[in-house]
Amino acid sequence: MLASLGGAGLGALIGVQSPQANAQAQAKAADPLWAPEALGERVWLDWRAEDLAEGPVAEWKDRVAGLAATQSDAAQQPLRTPDGVLFKSGGRRLTLAALSRAYIAHRAMLMIFRADFADAASASGSFVSFNGYDEAPTSRQPGVFYAASGSTRSVLPQWRDPRGHWAGNHALTSDASRWHVVLTRRVNGTAYSSLDGGPEQTSAGGMLCLPRGVTGTPGLIGDHGNQGPSWMLDCLLVLQDELSEADAQRLIAWGMWRKGVQTSLPADHRYADAAPKLSQFTPEPAFRETSNSDWLTMKAYWEHKNPAQTLEQAYRSELDLSGHRLVFEDHFTRLSITDEVSGAGPWWSPVHPAATGKARTARVAEQPATFVQSGSELTIRMQSGPKGWRSGVFTSVNLNGHGNAWKFGYFEFRAKVSRGNGFGAWPAFWLKSVNEFFRLTESRLELDLYEGYCSDPKGHHQAMHQWPAARLVEGRISKRRSVGNYTGLKASRWGEHTVDLFDDAYHLYGMMLDEQWTRFYFDGLELARFPTPIEAKQPLFILVDLALLPQQADKASGSYELTLDYIRVYQSSKPG
């Protein structure tokens, strides 16, 4: 009898797997299922029902940052059930504090839910909304709302910016026991949304840009009304950085397979027949930060403590742009600085309001004008008025990090600066790593191509700063690291002619950045070079400002001007 069972039958009786079954088990163990954790730091917030004990929910913390959604009123507390978190009608909701970084950190949201509209008296309301649910420009960063009309039920993912709001509209099944997965994301100014893996709906125009700041209204997990549907929440994810279509498909499929509703995926969906596997996912390279030992070596180089520098320094060598091509230029024949949120570029303001020092940062359209365009020149005018000093800054990306950023190249501007009364003016041309808009868990780089101080008109200053991330990650810097270099443009070092950076005459300021070296130039001649840090090997965006130096603010008077003839960017014309 045992022989008639064959190898598989015998193995089943005595608890031993056949070689075929064992190989399948090993293959499965070696190829685990994909989960959002594979996205690493891109998962910004993560609420899971399984993290809660059963019963009334007074507090629900996300598992990444510990952000708490709370409810002190027992009558309004949702209920953790074996199947998820139940938000019954009657105003059951959790409150979220207003989040100041939502406008850049919140790039995608996934929600796994089901809803029962049988007893709902309200025709519209909210499931989830960050930074309020009202019509203010800074609300809905993002939100997921519902609408009911007769027998039609819809879920509406929404984003709002000062020009209005965008909402997807996806019909819900009338089956109240059916779980759904909704995902919304914004990529390069376009919003997308999908329900249960169906076709994505998209916004038009590609101009979506969320504004800074928050409303006075807190965010909610739950309905802002009191007569909406009873609904169940299993998982709520918020992601930083821009989510690709491939990762969006993985996330939705993960949610559908998690709740056993994968048969609702479209037949042609990549994961309709099998849940996503980790082997199908290629993780992005880990973020690299300059180690402490490398930083000390680099700092010593900047501070001229490395004797090898005198051999490597190509002081006063001429700029050589052979092998480079012009990829961007603006001659300022029109006022090309636009609003940080609603503008079309190529320059946006203020984006980085702290750049103007002790002066208040002016808006583009503010009068009297801070940004003055005439002929083929653009002037930033710093002046004092009834409300104190006011000046300007502009950048090559908008408030959400979209616009122009370049990995490596030669960056140059031709400009002149007026002296004013000789105190307070602090012009600068600098670059920053664009990851500060997309990866708020990564440290950020600043390279100051040129800083000038009108009380030291012969002083050309260069600097590098490494700033800690907005959300600290263990093992990365928690305090700013800075180093600077001073080049005195005096006759004994710079030639027989007199150099004055505040002589109201045009000069050329430039920086050549490649894999090995960061070189600084003045009027076409090299001032200094330093090893290129790891953090500079990513796209960088441009900032230009005229600041009021805090230490001399009480001595400043009159007005000051930074006038630009052009800004140019060159990159290598070699392949790769």
Coordinates of C-alpha atoms in Angstrom, one line a residue:
M1 CA 0.0 0.0 0.0
L2 CA 2.8 2.4 0.9
A3 CA 4.5 1.6 -2.4
S4 CA 1.3 2.5 -4.3
L5 CA 1.3 6.0 -2.8
G6 CA 4.6 6.9 -4.6
G7 CA 7.2 9.2 -3.2
A8 CA 4.9 12.1 -2.7
G9 CA 2.4 10.1 -0.8
L10 CA 4.9 8.6 1.5
G11 CA 6.4 12.0 2.2
A12 CA 3.0 13.3 3.0
L13 CA 2.4 10.5 5.5
I14 CA 5.7 10.9 7.4
G15 CA 5.9 14.7 7.0
V16 CA 8.8 14.8 4.6
Q17 CA 8.6 16.9 1.5
S18 CA 9.4 15.6 -2.0
P19 CA 12.5 17.1 -3.7
Q20 CA 10.1 19.0 -6.0
A21 CA 8.1 20.4 -3.1
N22 CA 11.3 21.2 -1.2
A23 CA 12.8 23.1 -4.2
Q24 CA 9.6 25.1 -4.6
A25 CA 9.6 26.0 -0.9
Q26 CA 13.2 27.1 -1.1
A27 CA 12.5 29.1 -4.1
K28 CA 9.6 30.8 -2.4
A29 CA 11.8 31.5 0.7
A30 CA 14.5 33.0 -1.5
D31 CA 12.1 35.2 -3.4
P32 CA 9.9 36.9 -0.7
L33 CA 6.9 39.1 -1.5
W34 CA 7.5 42.7 -2.1
A35 CA 6.2 45.2 0.6
P36 CA 6.4 49.0 1.0
E37 CA 9.3 48.6 3.3
A38 CA 11.4 47.9 0.2
L39 CA 10.9 51.6 -0.7
G40 CA 13.0 52.5 2.4
E41 CA 13.1 56.2 3.3
R42 CA 10.6 57.0 0.6
V43 CA 7.9 55.9 3.0
W44 CA 7.3 59.1 5.0
L45 CA 4.3 58.0 7.1
D46 CA 2.8 54.6 7.7
W47 CA -0.3 53.7 9.6
R48 CA -1.3 50.0 9.9
A49 CA -4.3 48.6 11.7
E50 CA -2.4 45.7 13.0
D51 CA -0.3 48.1 15.2
L52 CA -3.4 48.9 17.3
A53 CA -5.0 46.9 20.1
E54 CA -8.7 46.1 19.7
G55 CA -11.1 48.6 21.1
P56 CA -11.6 52.4 21.0
V57 CA -8.7 54.3 19.4
A58 CA -7.6 57.4 21.3
E59 CA -4.2 57.5 19.5
W60 CA -2.8 55.9 16.4
K61 CA 0.9 56.5 15.7
D62 CA 2.5 56.0 12.3
R63 CA 5.3 53.4 12.4
V64 CA 8.0 55.6 10.7
A65 CA 8.0 59.0 12.5
G66 CA 5.6 58.3 15.4
L67 CA 3.2 61.0 14.1
A68 CA 0.1 60.6 16.3
A69 CA -3.5 60.8 15.0
T70 CA -5.5 61.4 18.2
Q71 CA -9.0 61.7 19.6
S72 CA -9.6 62.6 23.2
D73 CA -13.4 62.5 23.0
A74 CA -14.6 59.0 23.6
A75 CA -17.8 59.5 21.7
Q76 CA -15.7 60.3 18.6
Q77 CA -13.1 57.6 18.8
P78 CA -13.0 55.0 16.0
L79 CA -12.9 51.3 16.9
R80 CA -10.2 48.8 16.2
T81 CA -11.9 45.6 15.1
P82 CA -10.3 42.3 14.0
D83 CA -10.8 43.5 10.4
G84 CA -9.5 47.1 10.6
V85 CA -10.2 50.5 12.2
L86 CA -13.9 51.3 12.0
F87 CA -14.9 54.9 11.5
K88 CA -18.7 54.8 12.2
S89 CA -20.9 57.6 11.2
G90 CA -21.6 60.3 13.8
G91 CA -18.3 62.1 13.7
R92 CA -15.8 59.4 14.5
R93 CA -12.5 60.9 13.5
L94 CA -8.8 61.3 14.5
T95 CA -7.1 64.6 14.4
L96 CA -3.6 65.2 12.8
A97 CA -1.6 68.3 13.6
A98 CA -0.9 70.7 10.7
L99 CA 2.3 69.6 8.9
S100 CA 4.6 72.4 7.7
R101 CA 6.6 70.2 5.3
A102 CA 3.6 68.5 3.6
Y103 CA 4.0 70.7 0.5
I104 CA 7.2 69.0 -0.3
A105 CA 7.2 65.7 1.6
H106 CA 3.8 64.5 0.6
R107 CA 4.2 63.2 -2.9
A108 CA 2.0 60.1 -2.9
M109 CA -0.6 58.5 -0.7
L110 CA -2.1 55.0 -0.6
M111 CA -5.2 54.1 1.4
I112 CA -6.8 50.6 1.9
F113 CA -10.4 51.0 2.9
R114 CA -14.0 49.9 2.5
A115 CA -17.2 52.0 2.9
D116 CA -20.8 51.4 3.7
F117 CA -23.1 54.2 2.5
A118 CA -26.3 52.5 3.5
D119 CA -27.1 54.9 6.3
A120 CA -25.1 57.9 5.1
A121 CA -27.1 61.1 5.0
S122 CA -24.3 63.3 3.8
A123 CA -23.6 63.6 0.0
S124 CA -20.0 64.5 0.4
G125 CA -17.2 64.4 3.0
S126 CA -13.7 63.2 3.7
F127 CA -11.9 59.9 4.4
V128 CA -8.5 61.5 5.0
S129 CA -7.2 65.0 4.6
F130 CA -3.8 66.5 5.5
N131 CA -3.6 70.2 6.6
G132 CA -7.4 70.7 6.6
Y133 CA -10.3 69.9 4.4
D134 CA -11.5 73.5 3.6
E135 CA -11.0 75.6 0.5
A136 CA -7.9 77.4 1.7
P137 CA -4.9 77.3 -0.7
T138 CA -2.8 75.2 1.7
S139 CA -5.3 72.5 2.5
R140 CA -5.5 69.0 1.0
Q141 CA -1.9 68.1 0.9
P142 CA -3.4 65.6 -0.1
G143 CA -6.9 64.5 0.8
V144 CA -9.2 61.6 -0.2
F145 CA -12.9 62.5 -0.2
Y146 CA -16.1 60.8 -1.1
A147 CA -19.3 61.9 -3.0
A148 CA -22.7 60.2 -3.1
S149 CA -25.5 61.0 -5.6
G150 CA -28.4 58.6 -5.6
S151 CA -27.0 55.1 -6.1
T152 CA -23.6 56.4 -7.3
R153 CA -20.7 56.4 -4.9
S154 CA -17.3 57.9 -5.7
V155 CA -13.9 58.3 -4.1
L156 CA -12.1 61.5 -4.9
P157 CA -8.3 61.9 -4.3
Q158 CA -7.5 65.6 -4.2
W159 CA -4.6 68.0 -4.2
R160 CA -5.0 71.8 -3.8
D161 CA -2.8 74.7 -4.8
P162 CA -3.5 78.5 -5.0
R163 CA -5.1 78.1 -8.5
G164 CA -7.7 75.7 -7.3
H165 CA -7.7 72.0 -6.8
W166 CA -7.5 68.8 -8.7
A167 CA -9.7 65.8 -7.9
G168 CA -9.8 62.3 -9.4
N169 CA -13.2 60.7 -9.5
H170 CA -13.5 56.9 -9.2
A171 CA -16.8 55.0 -8.9
L172 CA -17.1 52.7 -5.9
T173 CA -18.8 49.3 -5.9
S174 CA -22.0 49.1 -3.9
D175 CA -20.7 46.1 -2.1
A176 CA -19.9 47.4 1.4
S177 CA -17.8 44.4 2.3
R178 CA -15.4 44.9 -0.6
W179 CA -11.9 46.3 0.1
H180 CA -10.5 49.0 -2.2
V181 CA -7.1 50.5 -2.7
V182 CA -6.8 54.1 -3.8
L183 CA -3.5 55.7 -4.7
T184 CA -2.7 59.3 -5.7
R185 CA 0.7 60.7 -6.6
R186 CA 2.1 63.9 -8.0
V187 CA 5.0 63.9 -10.4
N188 CA 6.6 67.0 -12.0
G189 CA 3.5 69.1 -11.5
T190 CA 1.0 66.4 -12.6
A191 CA -1.4 64.6 -10.3
Y192 CA -2.4 61.0 -10.8
S193 CA -4.9 58.8 -9.1
S194 CA -6.1 55.2 -9.5
L195 CA -8.6 52.9 -7.8
D196 CA -8.0 49.1 -7.5
G197 CA -5.3 49.2 -10.2
G198 CA -7.6 50.7 -12.8
P199 CA -6.4 53.3 -15.4
E200 CA -4.9 56.4 -13.8
Q201 CA -6.7 59.7 -14.0
T202 CA -4.4 62.7 -14.5
S203 CA -4.5 66.5 -14.1
A204 CA -4.0 68.7 -17.1
G205 CA -1.3 71.3 -17.5
G206 CA 1.4 69.8 -15.3
M207 CA 1.4 73.0 -13.1
L208 CA 0.4 71.6 -9.8
C209 CA 2.6 73.1 -7.1
L210 CA 1.7 73.1 -3.4
P211 CA 2.3 76.3 -1.4
R212 CA 4.4 76.5 1.8
G213 CA 2.7 76.8 5.2
V214 CA -0.3 75.3 6.7
T215 CA -3.9 76.3 7.5
G216 CA -5.3 76.7 11.0
T217 CA -7.4 73.6 10.4
P218 CA -5.8 70.3 11.5
G219 CA -5.8 67.3 9.3
L220 CA -8.2 64.4 9.8
I221 CA -8.4 60.7 9.4
G222 CA -12.2 60.5 9.2
D223 CA -15.1 62.6 8.1
H224 CA -15.2 66.3 8.8
G225 CA -19.0 65.9 8.8
N226 CA -21.2 63.9 11.1
Q227 CA -23.5 62.0 8.8
G228 CA -21.2 60.3 6.4
P229 CA -20.7 56.6 5.7
S230 CA -19.3 54.0 8.1
W231 CA -16.0 53.0 6.8
M232 CA -13.1 50.7 7.6
L233 CA -9.4 51.7 7.3
D234 CA -6.7 49.0 7.0
C235 CA -3.6 51.0 6.0
L236 CA -2.6 54.6 5.2
L237 CA 0.8 55.4 3.6
V238 CA 2.3 58.7 2.7
L239 CA 5.4 58.8 0.5
Q240 CA 8.1 61.4 -0.1
D241 CA 9.8 61.7 -3.5
E242 CA 8.1 61.2 -6.8
L243 CA 6.6 57.7 -7.2
S244 CA 7.1 56.0 -10.6
E245 CA 4.3 54.3 -12.4
A246 CA 6.0 50.9 -11.8
D247 CA 6.2 51.5 -8.0
A248 CA 2.6 52.8 -8.0
Q249 CA 1.5 49.4 -9.6
R250 CA 3.5 47.5 -7.0
L251 CA 1.9 49.5 -4.1
I252 CA -1.6 49.0 -5.4
A253 CA -1.0 45.3 -6.0
W254 CA 0.5 44.8 -2.6
G255 CA -2.6 46.4 -1.1
M256 CA -5.0 44.3 -3.2
W257 CA -3.2 41.0 -2.4
R258 CA -2.9 42.0 1.3
K259 CA -6.7 42.1 1.5
G260 CA -7.4 39.2 -0.8
V261 CA -9.1 41.2 -3.4
Q262 CA -6.6 40.7 -6.2
T263 CA -9.3 39.4 -8.5
S264 CA -10.5 43.0 -8.7
L265 CA -7.3 44.0 -10.4
P266 CA -7.7 44.6 -14.2
A267 CA -7.0 41.4 -16.2
D268 CA -4.0 43.0 -17.9
H269 CA -2.5 44.3 -14.6
R270 CA 1.1 43.2 -14.2
Y271 CA 0.3 41.6 -10.8
A272 CA -3.1 40.2 -11.5
D273 CA -1.9 36.6 -11.4
A274 CA 0.8 36.9 -8.7
A275 CA 1.7 39.3 -6.0
P276 CA 4.8 41.4 -6.6
K277 CA 8.0 39.7 -5.6
L278 CA 11.1 41.4 -4.1
S279 CA 13.2 39.9 -7.0
Q280 CA 11.2 42.0 -9.4
F281 CA 12.2 45.2 -7.7
T282 CA 15.5 47.0 -8.2
P283 CA 16.2 49.2 -5.1
E284 CA 17.7 52.6 -5.7
P285 CA 21.3 53.1 -4.6
A286 CA 21.6 54.1 -1.0
F287 CA 22.3 57.7 -0.3
R288 CA 25.9 58.4 0.3
E289 CA 27.2 61.0 2.7
T290 CA 30.7 62.2 3.2
S291 CA 32.2 60.3 6.2
N292 CA 33.6 62.2 9.1
S293 CA 37.2 61.2 8.2
D294 CA 36.7 62.3 4.6
W295 CA 35.2 65.5 5.8
L296 CA 38.2 66.3 7.9
T297 CA 40.5 65.6 4.9
M298 CA 38.4 67.8 2.7
K299 CA 38.3 70.5 5.3
A300 CA 42.1 70.5 5.7
Y301 CA 42.3 70.9 1.9
W302 CA 40.0 73.9 2.0
E303 CA 42.0 75.4 4.9
H304 CA 45.3 75.0 3.0
K305 CA 46.6 72.5 5.6
N306 CA 47.4 69.8 3.0
P307 CA 50.9 70.5 1.5
A308 CA 49.9 68.6 -1.7
Q309 CA 47.5 71.4 -2.5
T310 CA 50.3 73.7 -3.6
L311 CA 51.2 71.2 -6.2
E312 CA 47.6 70.6 -7.4
Q313 CA 46.4 74.2 -7.4
A314 CA 46.2 75.7 -10.8
Y315 CA 46.0 79.3 -9.5
R316 CA 45.1 81.8 -12.2
S317 CA 44.9 79.3 -15.0
E318 CA 42.5 80.3 -17.8
L319 CA 39.1 78.9 -18.1
D320 CA 38.8 76.2 -20.8
L321 CA 35.4 75.4 -22.0
S322 CA 36.5 73.2 -24.9
G323 CA 34.5 70.0 -24.8
H324 CA 31.5 71.8 -23.2
R325 CA 28.3 73.0 -24.7
L326 CA 25.9 75.7 -23.6
V327 CA 22.8 74.1 -22.1
F328 CA 21.1 77.1 -20.5
E329 CA 21.3 80.9 -20.6
D330 CA 19.2 83.8 -19.7
H331 CA 20.2 87.3 -20.9
F332 CA 17.3 88.9 -19.0
T333 CA 15.7 90.6 -22.0
R334 CA 12.4 90.2 -20.1
L335 CA 11.5 89.8 -16.5
S336 CA 11.9 86.0 -16.2
I337 CA 11.5 85.8 -12.4
T338 CA 8.1 84.3 -11.5
D339 CA 6.1 83.4 -8.4
E340 CA 7.4 80.4 -6.4
V341 CA 4.1 78.4 -6.8
S342 CA 2.2 79.8 -9.7
G343 CA 5.0 80.9 -11.9
A344 CA 6.2 79.3 -15.1
G345 CA 9.9 80.1 -14.7
P346 CA 12.7 79.8 -15.7
W347 CA 13.3 81.6 -12.3
W348 CA 11.2 81.5 -9.2
S349 CA 11.0 83.6 -6.1
P350 CA 11.4 83.5 -3.2
V351 CA 11.6 79.7 -2.7
H352 CA 14.5 80.3 -0.3
P353 CA 13.4 83.4 1.7
A354 CA 16.1 83.0 4.4
A355 CA 18.7 84.0 1.7
T356 CA 18.1 87.7 2.1
G357 CA 19.7 87.9 5.5
K358 CA 18.4 90.7 7.7
A359 CA 16.3 92.1 4.9
R360 CA 12.7 91.0 4.4
T361 CA 12.2 88.9 1.3
A362 CA 10.1 90.7 -1.3
R363 CA 7.6 89.0 -3.7
V364 CA 8.0 89.3 -7.4
A365 CA 5.0 91.7 -8.0
E366 CA 5.6 93.7 -4.8
Q367 CA 5.9 97.5 -5.2
P368 CA 8.1 99.4 -5.2
A369 CA 9.9 96.7 -7.3
T370 CA 12.7 94.7 -6.0
F371 CA 13.3 92.9 -9.3
V372 CA 13.8 95.5 -12.0
Q373 CA 14.3 94.5 -15.6
S374 CA 15.6 97.0 -18.2
G375 CA 17.1 96.3 -21.7
S376 CA 19.1 93.1 -21.2
E377 CA 19.8 93.6 -17.5
L378 CA 18.1 92.4 -14.3
T379 CA 18.6 94.2 -11.1
I380 CA 17.9 93.1 -7.5
R381 CA 17.4 96.3 -5.6
M382 CA 17.8 96.2 -1.8
Q383 CA 16.2 99.2 -0.2
S384 CA 14.8 100.4 3.1
G385 CA 11.2 101.5 3.6
P386 CA 8.6 102.0 6.3
K387 CA 8.7 98.3 7.1
G388 CA 12.5 98.0 7.1
W389 CA 14.9 96.6 4.6
R390 CA 13.7 94.6 1.7
S391 CA 15.5 92.6 -0.9
G392 CA 15.2 89.5 -3.2
V393 CA 16.3 86.0 -4.1
F394 CA 15.5 83.8 -7.0
T395 CA 16.2 80.2 -7.9
S396 CA 16.1 77.9 -10.9
V397 CA 13.5 75.6 -9.4
N398 CA 10.0 76.4 -8.0
L399 CA 8.9 75.7 -4.4
N400 CA 8.4 72.0 -5.1
G401 CA 11.8 71.5 -6.7
H402 CA 10.7 71.5 -10.4
G403 CA 12.5 73.6 -13.0
N404 CA 16.2 73.4 -13.9
A405 CA 18.9 71.5 -12.0
W406 CA 22.2 70.2 -13.4
K407 CA 24.6 67.3 -12.5
F408 CA 28.1 68.6 -13.1
G409 CA 29.0 71.5 -15.5
Y410 CA 30.3 75.0 -15.5
F411 CA 28.0 77.6 -13.9
E412 CA 28.6 81.3 -14.6
F413 CA 27.0 84.7 -14.1
R414 CA 28.1 88.1 -15.2
A415 CA 27.2 90.8 -12.7
K416 CA 28.0 94.1 -11.1
V417 CA 27.3 95.3 -7.6
S418 CA 27.0 98.8 -6.2
R419 CA 28.7 99.8 -3.0
G420 CA 26.0 101.8 -1.3
N421 CA 27.4 103.4 1.8
G422 CA 30.0 100.6 2.1
F423 CA 28.2 98.5 4.7
G424 CA 25.6 95.7 4.7
A425 CA 25.5 94.5 1.0
W426 CA 26.0 90.7 0.8
P427 CA 25.5 89.4 -2.8
A428 CA 25.8 85.7 -3.5
F429 CA 25.6 83.2 -6.3
W430 CA 25.3 79.6 -5.1
L431 CA 24.1 76.1 -5.8
K432 CA 22.2 73.6 -3.7
S433 CA 21.4 69.9 -4.1
V434 CA 17.8 69.4 -5.3
N435 CA 17.3 66.4 -3.0
E436 CA 16.1 68.9 -0.3
F437 CA 12.8 69.0 -2.1
F438 CA 12.3 65.3 -2.7
R439 CA 14.3 63.3 -0.1
L440 CA 13.9 65.1 3.3
T441 CA 15.7 62.3 5.0
E442 CA 19.0 63.1 3.2
S443 CA 21.5 65.7 4.1
R444 CA 21.8 68.6 1.7
L445 CA 24.7 70.3 0.0
E446 CA 25.4 74.0 -0.5
L447 CA 28.2 75.3 -2.7
D448 CA 28.7 79.1 -2.6
L449 CA 30.3 80.0 -5.9
Y450 CA 30.7 83.5 -4.8
E451 CA 29.9 85.6 -1.7
G452 CA 30.9 89.2 -1.4
Y453 CA 30.9 91.7 1.5
C454 CA 30.9 95.4 0.5
S455 CA 33.0 96.3 3.5
D456 CA 35.7 94.0 2.0
P457 CA 35.5 94.9 -1.8
K458 CA 38.6 92.9 -2.7
G459 CA 37.4 89.7 -1.0
H460 CA 36.1 86.8 -3.1
H461 CA 34.6 84.2 -0.8
Q462 CA 33.8 80.6 -1.6
A463 CA 32.2 78.1 0.8
M464 CA 30.7 74.7 1.2
H465 CA 28.0 73.7 3.7
Q466 CA 26.5 70.3 4.4
W467 CA 23.2 70.7 6.1
P468 CA 21.4 67.9 8.1
A469 CA 18.3 66.4 6.8
A470 CA 14.9 67.8 7.7
R471 CA 14.1 64.4 9.3
L472 CA 17.2 63.0 10.9
V473 CA 18.4 59.4 10.1
E474 CA 20.7 57.5 12.4
G475 CA 24.3 57.5 11.1
R476 CA 24.0 60.8 9.2
I477 CA 25.1 64.3 10.2
S478 CA 22.9 66.1 12.8
K479 CA 24.7 69.4 12.7
R480 CA 25.9 71.6 9.8
R481 CA 29.4 71.1 8.5
S482 CA 30.9 74.2 6.9
V483 CA 34.2 75.3 5.4
G484 CA 35.2 78.4 3.5
N485 CA 38.0 79.9 1.4
Y486 CA 39.0 83.5 1.0
T487 CA 40.8 84.9 -2.1
G488 CA 42.0 88.4 -1.7
L489 CA 42.1 90.0 -5.1
K490 CA 44.9 92.4 -4.4
A491 CA 47.5 93.6 -6.8
S492 CA 50.3 91.5 -5.3
R493 CA 48.4 88.4 -6.0
W494 CA 46.1 89.3 -8.9
G495 CA 48.1 91.5 -11.2
E496 CA 48.9 95.2 -11.5
H497 CA 45.3 96.4 -12.0
T498 CA 43.0 97.2 -9.1
V499 CA 40.2 94.8 -8.4
D500 CA 37.0 96.0 -6.6
L501 CA 34.0 93.7 -6.6
F502 CA 31.8 96.6 -5.6
D503 CA 32.9 99.0 -8.3
D504 CA 29.6 98.9 -10.2
A505 CA 31.4 97.3 -13.1
Y506 CA 30.7 93.9 -14.6
H507 CA 32.8 90.8 -13.6
L508 CA 32.5 87.1 -14.4
Y509 CA 31.9 84.6 -11.6
G510 CA 32.1 80.9 -12.3
M511 CA 32.4 77.4 -11.0
M512 CA 33.4 74.2 -12.9
L513 CA 32.2 71.1 -11.2
D514 CA 33.1 67.6 -12.2
E515 CA 33.6 64.1 -10.6
Q516 CA 37.0 65.1 -9.2
W517 CA 37.3 68.8 -8.7
T518 CA 35.3 71.9 -7.9
R519 CA 37.0 74.9 -9.4
F520 CA 36.2 78.5 -8.7
Y521 CA 36.8 81.3 -11.3
F522 CA 36.8 85.1 -11.4
D523 CA 37.0 87.0 -14.7
G524 CA 37.9 83.8 -16.5
L525 CA 40.9 82.9 -14.2
E526 CA 40.9 80.1 -11.6
L527 CA 41.0 81.2 -8.0
A528 CA 41.0 77.8 -6.2
R529 CA 40.0 74.2 -6.6
F530 CA 38.9 71.6 -4.1
P531 CA 37.9 67.9 -4.2
T532 CA 34.3 67.4 -5.2
P533 CA 32.3 65.9 -2.3
I534 CA 30.0 62.9 -2.8
E535 CA 26.9 65.1 -2.1
A536 CA 27.7 67.3 -5.2
K537 CA 27.4 64.3 -7.5
Q538 CA 23.7 64.9 -8.0
P539 CA 21.6 67.6 -9.6
L540 CA 22.1 71.1 -8.2
F541 CA 19.9 74.2 -8.6
I542 CA 21.0 77.8 -8.8
L543 CA 20.2 80.6 -6.3
V544 CA 21.0 84.3 -6.7
D545 CA 20.4 86.9 -3.9
L546 CA 21.3 90.2 -2.5
A547 CA 21.2 90.0 1.2
L548 CA 21.6 92.4 4.1
L549 CA 24.5 91.2 6.3
P550 CA 23.0 91.0 9.9
Q551 CA 26.2 92.2 11.6
Q552 CA 26.2 95.4 9.6
A553 CA 22.4 96.0 9.3
D554 CA 22.6 99.0 11.7
K555 CA 25.2 100.6 9.5
A556 CA 23.5 100.2 6.2
S557 CA 21.7 103.1 4.5
G558 CA 20.5 104.1 1.1
S559 CA 20.1 101.4 -1.5
Y560 CA 22.2 98.6 -3.0
E561 CA 21.9 96.9 -6.4
L562 CA 23.1 93.6 -7.8
T563 CA 22.7 93.8 -11.6
L564 CA 23.0 90.7 -13.8
D565 CA 23.9 90.6 -17.5
Y566 CA 23.4 86.9 -18.0
I567 CA 23.5 83.5 -16.3
R568 CA 24.9 80.5 -18.2
V569 CA 25.3 76.8 -17.7
Y570 CA 27.6 74.6 -19.7
Q571 CA 27.9 70.8 -19.6
S572 CA 30.3 68.3 -21.1
S573 CA 29.6 67.5 -24.7
K574 CA 31.2 64.0 -24.3
P575 CA 28.8 61.0 -24.2
G576 CA 27.8 60.0 -20.7

